[in-house]
Amino acid sequence: VIGLVRALRSTLPVHGISINAVAPAATMTNLLPMDLARPLMAAGLPVSDAHMVGLAVVYSAVAKQQRFVEPYGKDDGVEKQGRWNGRTILTLGEDYTEMEEPIADLRPTWFGWKNTSLTRRQQATADFREL
């Protein structure tokens, strides 16, 4: 799902559509009933409930962003205010963490500056979107 969000976050806004995801960690549901969640909770580990995950879904639909997660292709890289787009919320107990922006910010570190630069140039050359 995260790969789908990453692949579509640069193409859907042209059509007025945003895409986000919620990645719940251990969450009490029929797949993780209380008897299986109890050892996690006894160890002091966070466990979400469906309500918290639902709140994350709602937040991802109404949240505003100050910038792109990361520019793609011919995006000018300037701040892009508006609805959240291309973001993923990790739910961990009662905490939420948006994961995509920090990962994108660190891309030159883990992917390498040269690889990041060359990849962005490839994207710009092959970007046929009408912006």
Coordinates of N, CA and C in Angstrom, one line a residue, residues 35-131:
D35 N -6.9 -11.5 23.8 CA -6.0 -12.5 24.4 C -4.6 -12.5 23.7
L36 N -4.5 -12.1 22.5 CA -3.2 -12.0 21.8 C -2.6 -10.7 22.1
A37 N -3.4 -9.7 22.3 CA -2.8 -8.3 22.6 C -2.3 -8.2 24.1
R38 N -2.9 -9.0 25.0 CA -2.5 -8.9 26.4 C -1.0 -9.0 26.7
P39 N -0.3 -10.0 26.0 CA 1.2 -10.1 26.3 C 1.9 -8.8 25.9
L40 N 1.5 -8.2 24.8 CA 2.1 -7.0 24.3 C 1.9 -5.9 25.4
M41 N 0.6 -5.7 25.8 CA 0.3 -4.7 26.8 C 1.0 -5.0 28.1
A42 N 1.1 -6.3 28.5 CA 1.8 -6.6 29.8 C 3.2 -6.2 29.7
A43 N 3.8 -6.3 28.5 CA 5.2 -5.9 28.3 C 5.4 -4.4 28.2
G44 N 4.3 -3.6 28.3 CA 4.3 -2.2 28.2 C 4.4 -1.7 26.8
L45 N 4.1 -2.5 25.8 CA 4.1 -2.1 24.4 C 2.8 -1.5 24.0
P46 N 2.8 -0.6 23.1 CA 1.6 0.1 22.7 C 0.8 -0.8 21.8
V47 N -0.5 -0.8 22.0 CA -1.5 -1.5 21.2 C -2.6 -0.5 20.9
S48 N -2.9 -0.3 19.6 CA -4.0 0.6 19.2 C -5.3 -0.1 19.3
D49 N -6.4 0.7 19.2 CA -7.7 0.1 19.0 C -8.3 0.7 17.7
A50 N -9.3 0.1 17.2 CA -9.9 0.5 15.9 C -10.3 1.9 15.9
H51 N -10.7 2.5 17.0 CA -11.1 3.9 17.1 C -9.9 4.8 16.8
M52 N -8.7 4.5 17.3 CA -7.5 5.3 17.1 C -7.1 5.2 15.6
V53 N -7.2 4.1 15.0 CA -6.9 3.9 13.6 C -7.9 4.7 12.8
G54 N -9.2 4.7 13.1 CA -10.2 5.4 12.4 C -9.9 6.9 12.5
L55 N -9.5 7.4 13.7 CA -9.1 8.8 13.8 C -7.9 9.2 12.9
A56 N -7.0 8.3 12.7 CA -5.9 8.5 11.8 C -6.4 8.7 10.4
V57 N -7.3 7.8 10.0 CA -7.9 7.9 8.7 C -8.6 9.2 8.4
V58 N -9.4 9.7 9.4 CA -10.0 10.9 9.3 C -9.0 12.1 9.2
Y59 N -8.0 12.0 10.1 CA -7.0 13.1 10.1 C -6.3 13.2 8.7
S60 N -6.0 12.0 8.1 CA -5.3 12.0 6.8 C -6.2 12.6 5.7
A61 N -7.5 12.6 5.9 CA -8.4 13.2 4.9 C -8.6 14.7 5.1
V62 N -8.3 15.2 6.3 CA -8.6 16.6 6.5 C -7.3 17.5 6.8
A63 N -6.2 16.8 7.0 CA -5.0 17.5 7.3 C -4.5 18.4 6.2
K64 N -3.8 19.4 6.6 CA -3.2 20.4 5.6 C -1.6 20.2 5.6
Q65 N -1.0 20.4 4.5 CA 0.4 20.3 4.4 C 1.0 21.7 4.0
Q66 N 2.2 21.9 4.4 CA 3.0 23.1 4.1 C 3.8 22.9 2.8
R67 N 4.1 21.7 2.5 CA 5.0 21.4 1.4 C 4.7 20.0 0.8
F68 N 5.2 19.7 -0.4 CA 5.2 18.4 -0.9 C 5.9 17.4 0.0
V69 N 5.6 16.1 0.0 CA 6.4 15.2 0.7 C 7.8 15.2 0.1
E70 N 7.9 15.1 -1.2 CA 9.1 15.4 -1.9 C 8.8 15.7 -3.3
P71 N 9.5 16.6 -4.0 CA 9.2 16.9 -5.4 C 9.4 15.7 -6.3
Y72 N 8.6 15.7 -7.4 CA 8.8 14.7 -8.4 C 8.9 15.3 -9.7
G73 N 9.7 14.8 -10.6 CA 9.8 15.2 -11.9 C 10.0 16.7 -12.1
K74 N 9.0 17.4 -12.7 CA 9.1 18.8 -13.0 C 8.6 19.7 -11.9
D75 N 8.2 19.1 -10.8 CA 7.7 19.9 -9.6 C 8.9 20.8 -9.3
D76 N 8.5 22.1 -9.0 CA 9.5 23.0 -8.7 C 10.1 22.9 -7.3
G77 N 9.6 22.1 -6.5 CA 10.1 21.9 -5.2 C 9.8 23.0 -4.2
V78 N 9.0 24.0 -4.6 CA 8.6 25.0 -3.7 C 7.6 24.5 -2.7
E79 N 7.3 25.2 -1.7 CA 6.3 24.8 -0.7 C 5.0 24.7 -1.4
K80 N 4.3 23.6 -1.1 CA 3.0 23.3 -1.7 C 1.9 23.1 -0.7
Q81 N 1.3 24.2 -0.3 CA 0.3 24.1 0.7 C -1.0 23.5 0.1
G82 N -1.8 22.9 1.0 CA -3.0 22.3 0.6 C -3.3 21.0 1.4
R83 N -4.2 20.2 0.8 CA -4.5 18.9 1.5 C -3.3 18.0 1.5
W84 N -3.3 17.2 2.6 CA -2.2 16.2 2.7 C -2.3 15.4 1.4
N85 N -1.1 15.0 0.9 CA -1.0 14.1 -0.2 C 0.2 13.3 -0.2
G86 N 0.1 11.9 -0.3 CA 1.3 11.1 -0.4 C 1.9 10.8 0.9
R87 N 1.1 10.8 2.0 CA 1.6 10.6 3.3 C 1.1 9.4 3.9
T88 N 1.8 8.8 4.9 CA 1.5 7.6 5.6 C 1.6 7.9 7.1
I89 N 0.5 7.5 7.8 CA 0.5 7.7 9.3 C 0.7 6.3 9.9
L90 N 1.7 6.2 10.7 CA 1.9 5.0 11.5 C 1.1 5.2 12.8
T91 N 0.2 4.3 13.1 CA -0.4 4.3 14.4 C 0.2 3.3 15.3
L92 N 0.6 3.8 16.5 CA 1.3 2.9 17.5 C 0.7 3.3 18.8
G93 N -0.2 2.5 19.3 CA -0.9 2.8 20.5 C -1.8 4.0 20.3
E94 N -1.6 5.0 21.1 CA -2.3 6.3 20.9 C -1.5 7.3 20.3
D95 N -0.4 7.0 19.7 CA 0.5 7.9 19.0 C 0.4 7.7 17.5
Y96 N 0.5 8.9 16.8 CA 0.5 8.9 15.3 C 1.9 9.5 14.9
T97 N 2.4 8.9 13.8 CA 3.7 9.5 13.2 C 3.5 9.5 11.7
E98 N 3.7 10.6 11.1 CA 3.7 10.7 9.7 C 5.1 10.3 9.2
M99 N 5.2 9.3 8.3 CA 6.5 8.7 8.0 C 7.1 9.1 6.7
E100 N 6.3 9.6 5.8 CA 6.9 9.8 4.4 C 7.8 11.0 4.4
E101 N 7.4 12.1 5.0 CA 8.3 13.3 4.9 C 9.7 13.1 5.6
P102 N 9.8 12.5 6.7 CA 11.1 12.2 7.3 C 11.9 11.3 6.4
I103 N 11.3 10.3 5.8 CA 12.0 9.4 5.0 C 12.5 10.1 3.7
A104 N 11.7 11.0 3.2 CA 12.1 11.8 2.0 C 13.2 12.7 2.3
D105 N 13.1 13.4 3.5 CA 14.2 14.3 3.9 C 15.5 13.6 4.0
L106 N 15.5 12.4 4.4 CA 16.8 11.6 4.6 C 17.2 10.9 3.4
R107 N 16.5 10.9 2.3 CA 16.8 10.2 1.1 C 18.3 10.4 0.6
P108 N 18.8 11.7 0.6 CA 20.2 11.8 0.1 C 21.2 11.1 1.0
T109 N 20.8 11.0 2.3 CA 21.7 10.3 3.3 C 21.8 8.8 3.0
W110 N 20.6 8.2 2.9 CA 20.6 6.7 2.8 C 20.7 6.3 1.3
F111 N 20.3 7.1 0.4 CA 20.3 6.7 -1.0 C 21.6 7.3 -1.7
G112 N 22.2 8.3 -1.1 CA 23.4 8.9 -1.7 C 23.0 10.2 -2.4
W113 N 23.8 11.2 -2.3 CA 23.5 12.5 -2.9 C 23.5 12.3 -4.5
K114 N 24.5 11.6 -5.0 CA 24.6 11.5 -6.4 C 23.4 10.7 -7.0
N115 N 23.1 9.6 -6.3 CA 21.9 8.8 -6.7 C 20.6 9.6 -6.7
T116 N 20.5 10.3 -5.6 CA 19.3 11.2 -5.5 C 19.2 12.2 -6.7
S117 N 20.3 12.8 -6.9 CA 20.4 13.9 -8.0 C 20.1 13.2 -9.4
L118 N 20.7 12.1 -9.7 CA 20.5 11.5 -11.0 C 19.1 11.0 -11.1
T119 N 18.5 10.4 -10.0 CA 17.2 9.9 -10.1 C 16.2 11.0 -10.3
R120 N 16.4 12.1 -9.7 CA 15.5 13.3 -9.8 C 15.6 13.9 -11.3
R121 N 16.8 13.8 -11.8 CA 16.9 14.3 -13.2 C 16.2 13.4 -14.2
Q122 N 16.3 12.0 -13.9 CA 15.6 11.1 -14.8 C 14.1 11.3 -14.7
Q123 N 13.6 11.5 -13.4 CA 12.2 11.8 -13.3 C 11.8 13.1 -14.0
A124 N 12.5 14.1 -14.0 CA 12.2 15.4 -14.7 C 12.2 15.2 -16.2
T125 N 13.1 14.4 -16.7 CA 13.2 14.2 -18.1 C 12.0 13.3 -18.6
A126 N 11.5 12.4 -17.8 CA 10.4 11.5 -18.2 C 9.1 11.9 -17.6
D127 N 9.0 13.1 -17.1 CA 7.7 13.6 -16.5 C 6.9 14.3 -17.6
F128 N 5.8 13.6 -18.0 CA 4.9 14.1 -19.0 C 3.6 14.6 -18.5
R129 N 3.5 14.8 -17.2 CA 2.3 15.3 -16.6 C 2.1 16.8 -17.1
E130 N 0.9 17.2 -17.2 CA 0.6 18.6 -17.5 C 0.3 19.2 -16.2
L131 N 1.3 20.0 -15.7 CA 1.2 20.7 -14.4 C 0.4 22.0 -14.5

